[in-house]
PDB file of C-alpha atoms in Angstrom:
ATOM      1  CA  MET A   1       9.765  29.018 -20.357  1.00  0.00           C
ATOM      2  CA  ASP A   2       7.151  27.496 -22.690  1.00  0.00           C
ATOM      3  CA  ARG A   3       5.275  24.247 -22.136  1.00  0.00           C
ATOM      4  CA  GLN A   4       7.739  22.197 -24.191  1.00  0.00           C
ATOM      5  CA  GLU A   5      10.671  23.511 -22.160  1.00  0.00           C
ATOM      6  CA  ILE A   6       8.795  22.805 -18.928  1.00  0.00           C
ATOM      7  CA  LEU A   7       8.082  19.272 -20.186  1.00  0.00           C
ATOM      8  CA  GLU A   8      11.739  18.574 -20.929  1.00  0.00           C
ATOM      9  CA  GLU A   9      12.751  19.615 -17.414  1.00  0.00           C
ATOM     10  CA  LEU A  10       9.797  17.743 -15.919  1.00  0.00           C
ATOM     11  CA  LYS A  11      11.101  14.510 -17.452  1.00  0.00           C
ATOM     12  CA  LYS A  12      14.257  14.955 -15.367  1.00  0.00           C
ATOM     13  CA  VAL A  13      12.141  15.443 -12.236  1.00  0.00           C
ATOM     14  CA  LEU A  14      10.075  12.313 -12.924  1.00  0.00           C
ATOM     15  CA  ALA A  15      12.952  10.058 -14.028  1.00  0.00           C
ATOM     16  CA  PRO A  16      14.284   9.043 -10.568  1.00  0.00           C
ATOM     17  CA  HIS A  17      10.797   8.012  -9.448  1.00  0.00           C
ATOM     18  CA  THR A  18       9.678   5.771 -12.317  1.00  0.00           C
ATOM     19  CA  GLU A  19      10.929   2.397 -13.463  1.00  0.00           C
ATOM     20  CA  LYS A  20       9.226   3.091 -16.808  1.00  0.00           C
ATOM     21  CA  LYS A  21      12.003   5.444 -17.945  1.00  0.00           C
ATOM     22  CA  GLU A  22      11.567   4.332 -21.557  1.00  0.00           C
ATOM     23  CA  LEU A  23       8.093   5.925 -21.504  1.00  0.00           C
ATOM     24  CA  LEU A  24       9.425   9.379 -20.639  1.00  0.00           C
ATOM     25  CA  ASP A  25      10.340  10.039 -24.289  1.00  0.00           C
ATOM     26  CA  SER A  26       6.718   9.624 -25.331  1.00  0.00           C
ATOM     27  CA  ILE A  27       4.792  11.158 -22.437  1.00  0.00           C
ATOM     28  CA  ASN A  28       2.059  13.667 -23.186  1.00  0.00           C
ATOM     29  CA  ASP A  29      -0.452  15.753 -21.248  1.00  0.00           C
ATOM     30  CA  GLN A  30      -2.641  12.718 -20.553  1.00  0.00           C
ATOM     31  CA  THR A  31       0.148  10.536 -19.106  1.00  0.00           C
ATOM     32  CA  ASP A  32      -0.897   9.644 -15.554  1.00  0.00           C
ATOM     33  CA  LEU A  33       1.926   9.633 -13.016  1.00  0.00           C
ATOM     34  CA  ILE A  34       0.618   6.633 -11.081  1.00  0.00           C
ATOM     35  CA  GLN A  35      -1.333   4.613 -13.657  1.00  0.00           C
ATOM     36  CA  ASP A  36       1.023   5.058 -16.634  1.00  0.00           C
ATOM     37  CA  LEU A  37       4.464   5.824 -15.197  1.00  0.00           C
ATOM     38  CA  LYS A  38       3.859   3.491 -12.219  1.00  0.00           C
ATOM     39  CA  ILE A  39       5.167   6.088  -9.792  1.00  0.00           C
ATOM     40  CA  ASN A  40       4.401   5.067  -6.226  1.00  0.00           C
ATOM     41  CA  SER A  41       2.112   7.528  -4.471  1.00  0.00           C
ATOM     42  CA  ALA A  42       4.702   7.794  -1.689  1.00  0.00           C
ATOM     43  CA  ASN A  43       6.945   9.605  -4.200  1.00  0.00           C
ATOM     44  CA  LEU A  44       4.403  12.263  -5.196  1.00  0.00           C
ATOM     45  CA  VAL A  45       5.612  14.657  -2.497  1.00  0.00           C
ATOM     46  CA  ASP A  46       9.185  14.081  -3.700  1.00  0.00           C
ATOM     47  CA  ILE A  47       8.101  15.142  -7.174  1.00  0.00           C
ATOM     48  CA  VAL A  48       6.483  18.330  -5.853  1.00  0.00           C
ATOM     49  CA  ILE A  49       9.600  19.165  -3.827  1.00  0.00           C
ATOM     50  CA  ASP A  50      11.910  18.385  -6.758  1.00  0.00           C
ATOM     51  CA  ALA A  51       9.773  20.512  -9.096  1.00  0.00           C
ATOM     52  CA  GLU A  52       9.924  23.411  -6.629  1.00  0.00           C
ATOM     53  CA  ALA A  53      13.700  23.189  -6.643  1.00  0.00           C
ATOM     54  CA  LYS A  54      14.012  22.670 -10.411  1.00  0.00           C
ATOM     55  CA  TYR A  55      11.862  25.698 -11.338  1.00  0.00           C
ATOM     56  CA  ASN A  56      12.557  27.784  -8.219  1.00  0.00           C
ATOM     57  CA  ILE A  57       8.854  28.043  -7.387  1.00  0.00           C
ATOM     58  CA  GLU A  58       6.571  27.244  -4.454  1.00  0.00           C
ATOM     59  CA  ILE A  59       3.730  24.808  -5.007  1.00  0.00           C
ATOM     60  CA  ASP A  60       0.895  25.146  -2.501  1.00  0.00           C
ATOM     61  CA  VAL A  61      -1.302  22.281  -1.327  1.00  0.00           C
ATOM     62  CA  ASP A  62      -4.228  23.127  -3.625  1.00  0.00           C
ATOM     63  CA  SER A  63      -1.930  23.165  -6.651  1.00  0.00           C
ATOM     64  CA  ALA A  64      -0.024  20.022  -5.623  1.00  0.00           C
ATOM     65  CA  GLU A  65      -3.209  17.966  -5.471  1.00  0.00           C
ATOM     66  CA  LYS A  66      -3.853  18.742  -9.152  1.00  0.00           C
ATOM     67  CA  MET A  67      -0.542  17.188 -10.238  1.00  0.00           C
ATOM     68  CA  VAL A  68      -1.880  13.776 -11.206  1.00  0.00           C
ATOM     69  CA  ASN A  69      -0.881  13.741 -14.874  1.00  0.00           C
ATOM     70  CA  VAL A  70       1.802  15.400 -16.986  1.00  0.00           C
ATOM     71  CA  GLY A  71      -0.530  18.073 -18.371  1.00  0.00           C
ATOM     72  CA  ASN A  72      -1.677  19.058 -14.878  1.00  0.00           C
ATOM     73  CA  CYS A  73       1.948  19.229 -13.710  1.00  0.00           C
ATOM     74  CA  ILE A  74       2.865  21.545 -16.584  1.00  0.00           C
ATOM     75  CA  ASP A  75      -0.236  23.705 -15.915  1.00  0.00           C
ATOM     76  CA  VAL A  76       0.742  24.162 -12.268  1.00  0.00           C
ATOM     77  CA  ILE A  77       4.411  24.866 -13.025  1.00  0.00           C
ATOM     78  CA  GLU A  78       3.500  27.291 -15.819  1.00  0.00           C
ATOM     79  CA  GLU A  79       1.117  29.149 -13.491  1.00  0.00           C
ATOM     80  CA  LYS A  80       3.683  29.384 -10.700  1.00  0.00           C
ATOM     81  CA  LEU A  81       6.378  30.604 -13.102  1.00  0.00           C
ATOM     82  CA  LYS A  82       4.023  33.339 -14.352  1.00  0.00           C
ATOM     83  CA  GLN A  83       3.237  34.376 -10.771  1.00  0.00           C
ATOM     84  CA  LYS A  84       6.958  34.633 -10.070  1.00  0.00           C
ATOM     85  CA  ALA A  85       7.707  36.699 -13.189  1.00  0.00           C
TER      86      ALA A  85
ATOM     87  CA  MET B   1     -21.399   1.270   1.471  1.00  0.00           C
ATOM     88  CA  ARG B   2     -18.724  -1.131   2.630  1.00  0.00           C
ATOM     89  CA  SER B   3     -15.260  -0.393   1.353  1.00  0.00           C
ATOM     90  CA  ALA B   4     -11.620  -1.286   1.878  1.00  0.00           C
ATOM     91  CA  GLY B   5      -8.420   0.708   1.978  1.00  0.00           C
ATOM     92  CA  ASN B   6      -4.861  -0.125   2.900  1.00  0.00           C
ATOM     93  CA  ASP B   7      -1.337   1.168   2.385  1.00  0.00           C
ATOM     94  CA  ILE B   8       2.272   0.092   2.802  1.00  0.00           C
ATOM     95  CA  VAL B   9       5.382   2.202   3.287  1.00  0.00           C
ATOM     96  CA  ALA B  10       8.654   0.296   2.848  1.00  0.00           C
ATOM     97  CA  LEU B  11      11.037   1.956   5.279  1.00  0.00           C
ATOM     98  CA  ASP B  12      14.113   1.383   3.099  1.00  0.00           C
ATOM     99  CA  LYS B  13      12.437   3.533   0.425  1.00  0.00           C
ATOM    100  CA  ILE B  14      12.026   6.662   2.539  1.00  0.00           C
ATOM    101  CA  ASP B  15      14.610   9.390   2.827  1.00  0.00           C
ATOM    102  CA  PRO B  16      15.026  10.171   6.562  1.00  0.00           C
ATOM    103  CA  GLY B  17      16.837  13.449   5.901  1.00  0.00           C
ATOM    104  CA  ARG B  18      14.225  14.750   3.513  1.00  0.00           C
ATOM    105  CA  SER B  19      11.400  13.527   5.774  1.00  0.00           C
ATOM    106  CA  GLN B  20      12.597  15.817   8.563  1.00  0.00           C
ATOM    107  CA  HIS B  21      12.708  18.897   6.350  1.00  0.00           C
ATOM    108  CA  PRO B  22       9.799  21.310   6.996  1.00  0.00           C
ATOM    109  CA  GLY B  23       9.389  21.908   3.260  1.00  0.00           C
ATOM    110  CA  PHE B  24       8.661  18.199   2.927  1.00  0.00           C
ATOM    111  CA  TYR B  25       6.631  17.255   5.974  1.00  0.00           C
ATOM    112  CA  THR B  26       4.388  20.315   5.810  1.00  0.00           C
ATOM    113  CA  LYS B  27       3.114  18.912   2.513  1.00  0.00           C
ATOM    114  CA  ILE B  28       1.965  15.779   4.361  1.00  0.00           C
ATOM    115  CA  LEU B  29       0.959  16.886   7.856  1.00  0.00           C
ATOM    116  CA  ALA B  30      -1.983  19.181   8.565  1.00  0.00           C
ATOM    117  CA  GLY B  31      -1.053  21.890  11.073  1.00  0.00           C
ATOM    118  CA  ALA B  32      -2.758  20.282  14.068  1.00  0.00           C
ATOM    119  CA  GLU B  33      -1.114  16.921  13.378  1.00  0.00           C
ATOM    120  CA  ASN B  34       2.312  18.151  14.460  1.00  0.00           C
ATOM    121  CA  ALA B  35       0.981  18.221  18.009  1.00  0.00           C
ATOM    122  CA  LEU B  36       0.149  14.501  17.799  1.00  0.00           C
ATOM    123  CA  TYR B  37       3.846  13.683  17.846  1.00  0.00           C
ATOM    124  CA  GLN B  38       4.583  13.433  21.534  1.00  0.00           C
ATOM    125  CA  ASP B  39       7.512  11.599  23.010  1.00  0.00           C
ATOM    126  CA  ASP B  40       5.431  10.156  25.840  1.00  0.00           C
ATOM    127  CA  LEU B  41       2.941   8.654  23.400  1.00  0.00           C
ATOM    128  CA  PHE B  42       5.492   7.388  20.877  1.00  0.00           C
ATOM    129  CA  PRO B  43       8.680   6.836  22.879  1.00  0.00           C
ATOM    130  CA  LEU B  44      10.245   4.556  20.269  1.00  0.00           C
ATOM    131  CA  LEU B  45       8.994   6.295  17.163  1.00  0.00           C
ATOM    132  CA  SER B  46      11.293   8.609  15.246  1.00  0.00           C
ATOM    133  CA  PHE B  47       9.752  11.664  13.626  1.00  0.00           C
ATOM    134  CA  GLU B  48      10.244  10.275  10.123  1.00  0.00           C
ATOM    135  CA  HIS B  49       8.479   7.058  11.095  1.00  0.00           C
ATOM    136  CA  PHE B  50       5.662   9.128  12.638  1.00  0.00           C
ATOM    137  CA  LEU B  51       5.435  11.127   9.412  1.00  0.00           C
ATOM    138  CA  TRP B  52       5.197   8.046   7.218  1.00  0.00           C
ATOM    139  CA  LEU B  53       2.801   6.382   9.659  1.00  0.00           C
ATOM    140  CA  LEU B  54       0.458   9.312   9.141  1.00  0.00           C
ATOM    141  CA  TRP B  55       1.046   9.179   5.394  1.00  0.00           C
ATOM    142  CA  SER B  56       0.023   5.515   5.286  1.00  0.00           C
ATOM    143  CA  ILE B  57      -3.024   6.247   7.451  1.00  0.00           C
ATOM    144  CA  LYS B  58      -4.096   9.020   5.078  1.00  0.00           C
ATOM    145  CA  GLU B  59      -3.481   6.901   1.984  1.00  0.00           C
ATOM    146  CA  SER B  60      -5.518   4.003   3.385  1.00  0.00           C
ATOM    147  CA  VAL B  61      -8.408   6.360   4.201  1.00  0.00           C
ATOM    148  CA  TYR B  62      -8.184   7.900   0.731  1.00  0.00           C
ATOM    149  CA  LYS B  63      -8.469   4.475  -0.893  1.00  0.00           C
ATOM    150  CA  TYR B  64     -11.369   3.573   1.407  1.00  0.00           C
ATOM    151  CA  ALA B  65     -13.258   6.800   0.665  1.00  0.00           C
ATOM    152  CA  LYS B  66     -12.492   6.931  -3.061  1.00  0.00           C
ATOM    153  CA  ARG B  67     -14.571   3.835  -3.747  1.00  0.00           C
ATOM    154  CA  THR B  68     -17.726   5.679  -2.715  1.00  0.00           C
ATOM    155  CA  CYS B  69     -16.509   9.032  -4.053  1.00  0.00           C
ATOM    156  CA  PRO B  70     -14.610   8.330  -7.315  1.00  0.00           C
ATOM    157  CA  GLY B  71     -13.786  12.009  -7.921  1.00  0.00           C
ATOM    158  CA  LEU B  72     -11.900  12.299  -4.640  1.00  0.00           C
ATOM    159  CA  VAL B  73      -8.372  13.703  -4.994  1.00  0.00           C
ATOM    160  CA  PHE B  74      -5.531  12.629  -2.711  1.00  0.00           C
ATOM    161  CA  SER B  75      -4.437  15.678  -0.766  1.00  0.00           C
ATOM    162  CA  PRO B  76      -2.565  14.578   2.372  1.00  0.00           C
ATOM    163  CA  THR B  77      -3.046  17.747   4.417  1.00  0.00           C
ATOM    164  CA  LYS B  78      -6.813  17.623   3.835  1.00  0.00           C
ATOM    165  CA  ILE B  79      -7.141  14.131   5.292  1.00  0.00           C
ATOM    166  CA  VAL B  80      -6.661  14.907   8.955  1.00  0.00           C
ATOM    167  CA  VAL B  81      -5.696  12.481  11.706  1.00  0.00           C
ATOM    168  CA  GLU B  82      -7.710  13.765  14.668  1.00  0.00           C
ATOM    169  CA  SER B  83      -6.436  11.317  17.250  1.00  0.00           C
ATOM    170  CA  ILE B  84      -3.999   8.434  17.427  1.00  0.00           C
ATOM    171  CA  ALA B  85      -3.122   6.050  20.217  1.00  0.00           C
ATOM    172  CA  THR B  86      -1.363   2.770  20.734  1.00  0.00           C
ATOM    173  CA  SER B  87      -3.354  -0.337  21.457  1.00  0.00           C
ATOM    174  CA  GLU B  88      -2.832  -4.083  21.499  1.00  0.00           C
ATOM    175  CA  ASP B  89      -4.646  -7.214  20.404  1.00  0.00           C
ATOM    176  CA  GLU B  90      -3.732 -10.830  19.719  1.00  0.00           C
ATOM    177  CA  THR B  91      -1.627  -9.752  16.716  1.00  0.00           C
ATOM    178  CA  GLY B  92       0.445  -7.339  18.793  1.00  0.00           C
ATOM    179  CA  LEU B  93       0.872  -3.604  19.190  1.00  0.00           C
ATOM    180  CA  PHE B  94      -0.912  -1.318  16.731  1.00  0.00           C
ATOM    181  CA  TYR B  95      -1.775   2.343  16.260  1.00  0.00           C
ATOM    182  CA  ALA B  96      -5.486   3.207  16.218  1.00  0.00           C
ATOM    183  CA  ALA B  97      -6.436   6.521  14.639  1.00  0.00           C
ATOM    184  CA  GLN B  98      -9.557   8.533  13.963  1.00  0.00           C
ATOM    185  CA  VAL B  99      -9.391  10.416  10.690  1.00  0.00           C
ATOM    186  CA  ARG B 100     -11.521  13.093   9.050  1.00  0.00           C
ATOM    187  CA  ALA B 101     -11.737  13.339   5.271  1.00  0.00           C
ATOM    188  CA  GLY B 102     -14.263  15.875   4.027  1.00  0.00           C
ATOM    189  CA  SER B 103     -17.477  15.275   5.947  1.00  0.00           C
ATOM    190  CA  GLY B 104     -16.608  11.662   6.735  1.00  0.00           C
ATOM    191  CA  VAL B 105     -14.942  10.162   9.798  1.00  0.00           C
ATOM    192  CA  PHE B 106     -12.887   7.001   9.375  1.00  0.00           C
ATOM    193  CA  HIS B 107     -10.856   4.702  11.598  1.00  0.00           C
ATOM    194  CA  THR B 108      -7.530   3.069  10.905  1.00  0.00           C
ATOM    195  CA  ARG B 109      -5.247   0.472  12.366  1.00  0.00           C
ATOM    196  CA  SER B 110      -1.541   0.487  11.606  1.00  0.00           C
ATOM    197  CA  PHE B 111       1.517  -1.377  12.700  1.00  0.00           C
ATOM    198  CA  ILE B 112       5.189  -0.824  12.184  1.00  0.00           C
ATOM    199  CA  THR B 113       7.716  -3.611  11.691  1.00  0.00           C
ATOM    200  CA  ALA B 114      11.466  -3.226  11.347  1.00  0.00           C
ATOM    201  CA  ASP B 115      10.966  -2.926   7.585  1.00  0.00           C
ATOM    202  CA  CYS B 116       7.580  -1.400   6.807  1.00  0.00           C
ATOM    203  CA  ILE B 117       4.434   0.401   7.911  1.00  0.00           C
ATOM    204  CA  PHE B 118       1.050  -1.165   7.143  1.00  0.00           C
ATOM    205  CA  SER B 119      -2.278   0.645   7.550  1.00  0.00           C
ATOM    206  CA  MET B 120      -5.888  -0.269   6.889  1.00  0.00           C
ATOM    207  CA  ALA B 121      -9.041   1.823   7.084  1.00  0.00           C
ATOM    208  CA  ASN B 122     -12.615   1.169   8.112  1.00  0.00           C
ATOM    209  CA  HIS B 123     -15.829   3.111   8.732  1.00  0.00           C
ATOM    210  CA  THR B 124     -15.919   1.972  12.356  1.00  0.00           C
ATOM    211  CA  ASN B 125     -13.282   1.215  14.961  1.00  0.00           C
ATOM    212  CA  ASP B 126     -14.521  -2.379  15.071  1.00  0.00           C
ATOM    213  CA  PHE B 127     -12.147  -4.195  12.696  1.00  0.00           C
ATOM    214  CA  SER B 128     -13.539  -7.681  13.347  1.00  0.00           C
ATOM    215  CA  GLU B 129     -14.783  -7.907   9.735  1.00  0.00           C
ATOM    216  CA  VAL B 130     -11.552  -6.619   8.209  1.00  0.00           C
ATOM    217  CA  THR B 131      -9.098  -9.252   7.025  1.00  0.00           C
ATOM    218  CA  TRP B 132      -5.616  -8.317   5.917  1.00  0.00           C
ATOM    219  CA  GLY B 133      -2.320  -9.740   4.777  1.00  0.00           C
ATOM    220  CA  LEU B 134       1.250  -8.475   4.437  1.00  0.00           C
ATOM    221  CA  HIS B 135       3.904 -10.376   2.544  1.00  0.00           C
ATOM    222  CA  PRO B 136       7.585  -9.767   1.684  1.00  0.00           C
ATOM    223  CA  ILE B 137       8.606 -10.283  -1.940  1.00  0.00           C
ATOM    224  CA  ASP B 138      11.973 -10.691  -3.677  1.00  0.00           C
ATOM    225  CA  ASN B 139      11.446  -8.341  -6.605  1.00  0.00           C
ATOM    226  CA  ASP B 140      10.345  -4.712  -6.170  1.00  0.00           C
ATOM    227  CA  GLY B 141       9.485  -4.157  -9.845  1.00  0.00           C
ATOM    228  CA  HIS B 142       5.955  -2.835 -10.368  1.00  0.00           C
ATOM    229  CA  GLU B 143       4.774  -5.718 -12.554  1.00  0.00           C
ATOM    230  CA  PHE B 144       6.056  -8.262 -10.059  1.00  0.00           C
ATOM    231  CA  GLN B 145       4.447  -6.422  -7.120  1.00  0.00           C
ATOM    232  CA  SER B 146       1.145  -6.293  -8.959  1.00  0.00           C
ATOM    233  CA  ARG B 147       1.175 -10.014  -9.716  1.00  0.00           C
ATOM    234  CA  ALA B 148       2.420 -10.955  -6.249  1.00  0.00           C
ATOM    235  CA  VAL B 149      -0.328  -9.152  -4.349  1.00  0.00           C
ATOM    236  CA  ARG B 150      -2.991 -10.821  -6.496  1.00  0.00           C
ATOM    237  CA  VAL B 151      -1.519 -14.283  -5.995  1.00  0.00           C
ATOM    238  CA  PHE B 152      -1.216 -13.598  -2.257  1.00  0.00           C
ATOM    239  CA  LEU B 153      -4.879 -12.595  -1.961  1.00  0.00           C
ATOM    240  CA  LEU B 154      -6.155 -15.445  -4.135  1.00  0.00           C
ATOM    241  CA  GLN B 155      -4.288 -17.934  -1.949  1.00  0.00           C
ATOM    242  CA  ARG B 156      -5.989 -16.477   1.126  1.00  0.00           C
ATOM    243  CA  LEU B 157      -9.438 -16.496  -0.463  1.00  0.00           C
ATOM    244  CA  THR B 158      -9.005 -20.072  -1.627  1.00  0.00           C
ATOM    245  CA  THR B 159      -8.140 -21.036   1.932  1.00  0.00           C
ATOM    246  CA  LEU B 160     -11.193 -19.222   3.301  1.00  0.00           C
ATOM    247  CA  PHE B 161     -13.588 -20.375   0.564  1.00  0.00           C
ATOM    248  CA  PRO B 162     -12.164 -23.578  -0.969  1.00  0.00           C
ATOM    249  CA  ASP B 163     -15.192 -24.272  -3.181  1.00  0.00           C
ATOM    250  CA  VAL B 164     -15.243 -20.867  -4.861  1.00  0.00           C
ATOM    251  CA  TYR B 165     -13.426 -19.852  -8.049  1.00  0.00           C
ATOM    252  CA  TRP B 166     -11.953 -16.388  -7.432  1.00  0.00           C
ATOM    253  CA  GLU B 167     -10.630 -13.879  -9.936  1.00  0.00           C
ATOM    254  CA  ILE B 168      -9.616 -10.234  -9.668  1.00  0.00           C
ATOM    255  CA  GLU B 169     -10.477  -7.409 -12.059  1.00  0.00           C
ATOM    256  CA  LYS B 170      -9.726  -3.710 -11.999  1.00  0.00           C
ATOM    257  CA  SER B 171     -12.559  -1.180 -11.948  1.00  0.00           C
ATOM    258  CA  PRO B 172     -12.517   1.787 -14.373  1.00  0.00           C
ATOM    259  CA  GLU B 173     -11.667   3.918 -11.331  1.00  0.00           C
ATOM    260  CA  GLY B 174      -8.618   1.763 -10.624  1.00  0.00           C
ATOM    261  CA  TYR B 175      -9.569  -0.256  -7.559  1.00  0.00           C
ATOM    262  CA  PRO B 176      -9.656  -4.076  -7.530  1.00  0.00           C
ATOM    263  CA  ILE B 177     -12.933  -5.996  -7.773  1.00  0.00           C
ATOM    264  CA  LEU B 178     -13.325  -9.633  -6.767  1.00  0.00           C
ATOM    265  CA  LEU B 179     -15.132 -12.036  -9.085  1.00  0.00           C
ATOM    266  CA  ARG B 180     -16.772 -14.934  -7.290  1.00  0.00           C
ATOM    267  CA  ASP B 181     -17.454 -17.787  -9.707  1.00  0.00           C
ATOM    268  CA  ARG B 182     -17.101 -15.207 -12.524  1.00  0.00           C
ATOM    269  CA  GLN B 183     -19.636 -12.786 -11.030  1.00  0.00           C
ATOM    270  CA  PRO B 184     -18.657  -9.402  -9.502  1.00  0.00           C
ATOM    271  CA  CYS B 185     -18.562  -9.714  -5.734  1.00  0.00           C
ATOM    272  CA  HIS B 186     -19.109  -6.152  -4.572  1.00  0.00           C
ATOM    273  CA  HIS B 187     -20.036  -7.166  -1.018  1.00  0.00           C
ATOM    274  CA  ILE B 188     -16.395  -8.145  -0.383  1.00  0.00           C
ATOM    275  CA  PRO B 189     -14.472  -4.950  -1.165  1.00  0.00           C
ATOM    276  CA  VAL B 190     -10.720  -5.381  -1.380  1.00  0.00           C
ATOM    277  CA  SER B 191      -7.766  -3.008  -1.451  1.00  0.00           C
ATOM    278  CA  PHE B 192      -4.195  -3.636  -2.603  1.00  0.00           C
ATOM    279  CA  ALA B 193      -0.958  -1.918  -1.666  1.00  0.00           C
ATOM    280  CA  HIS B 194       2.668  -2.474  -2.550  1.00  0.00           C
ATOM    281  CA  HIS B 195       5.866  -0.593  -1.892  1.00  0.00           C
ATOM    282  CA  GLY B 196       9.419  -1.819  -2.224  1.00  0.00           C
ATOM    283  CA  HIS B 197       9.679  -5.451  -1.214  1.00  0.00           C
ATOM    284  CA  PHE B 198       6.239  -5.667   0.393  1.00  0.00           C
ATOM    285  CA  VAL B 199       2.733  -6.354  -0.840  1.00  0.00           C
ATOM    286  CA  GLY B 200      -0.478  -6.441   1.165  1.00  0.00           C
ATOM    287  CA  TYR B 201      -4.239  -6.383   1.028  1.00  0.00           C
ATOM    288  CA  SER B 202      -7.245  -5.643   3.205  1.00  0.00           C
ATOM    289  CA  LEU B 203     -10.795  -6.778   2.642  1.00  0.00           C
ATOM    290  CA  ALA B 204     -14.118  -6.573   4.434  1.00  0.00           C
ATOM    291  CA  LEU B 205     -15.734  -9.985   4.886  1.00  0.00           C
TER     292      LEU B 205
END
């Protein structure tokens, strides 16, 4: 799964937790989950759990804390997918 | 350096089933914190409310600490509630906690209503200089929440200091800064929180 494919699936993970759904079509690596997508911090654990289920991976605490913007999320998911392969 | 930190969890926004799943709560609770949940200490507190109480405590401490350490990353299991107990003052029952984040020790006060959890942090367990407010709102859209919490705080400040013109700006790091008669007022740090149909603030006077 390349970064673009990860991004497309990530949009589905983020969608239930943002009211700025119109922004999902134009998100990029710098898009901040809280500042730009207005995702409440209380939903960040939901996003980690949903990403684990979506990609069938486990995201440890040290990796989860890096998931503050879209690029970081893709980095973590890409790394975990490689570890699983 | 004085700071401020607060947090709100709207209870209608949490998923009780998911909150009780180990895969979920182990991403919030540090190992030793599981032992803090004791029926004799919290006879009326469900596990999911305990979990989100600790979340709001950690979030309030994170906001408090981030002002003096802008590079700080929010990692719930690394902000550890070392002790928590119930207490009471003129406002009613509250939860008092001691929290470690990195090399710092912080104190929090939290209360739980039928609809939400509210927490605020401080560097000492003396909260006499901490002022706070919690307010229900009709619209849970982000833009509305953001406006509502600012209006709510400005009303309070105008009541406390009727001769002062107050404004609110956002720092490059993302926390609010008060302007007193158009000048930055760093000696009154303020923190905002909103979740669902609730907004709230805490500030150190």
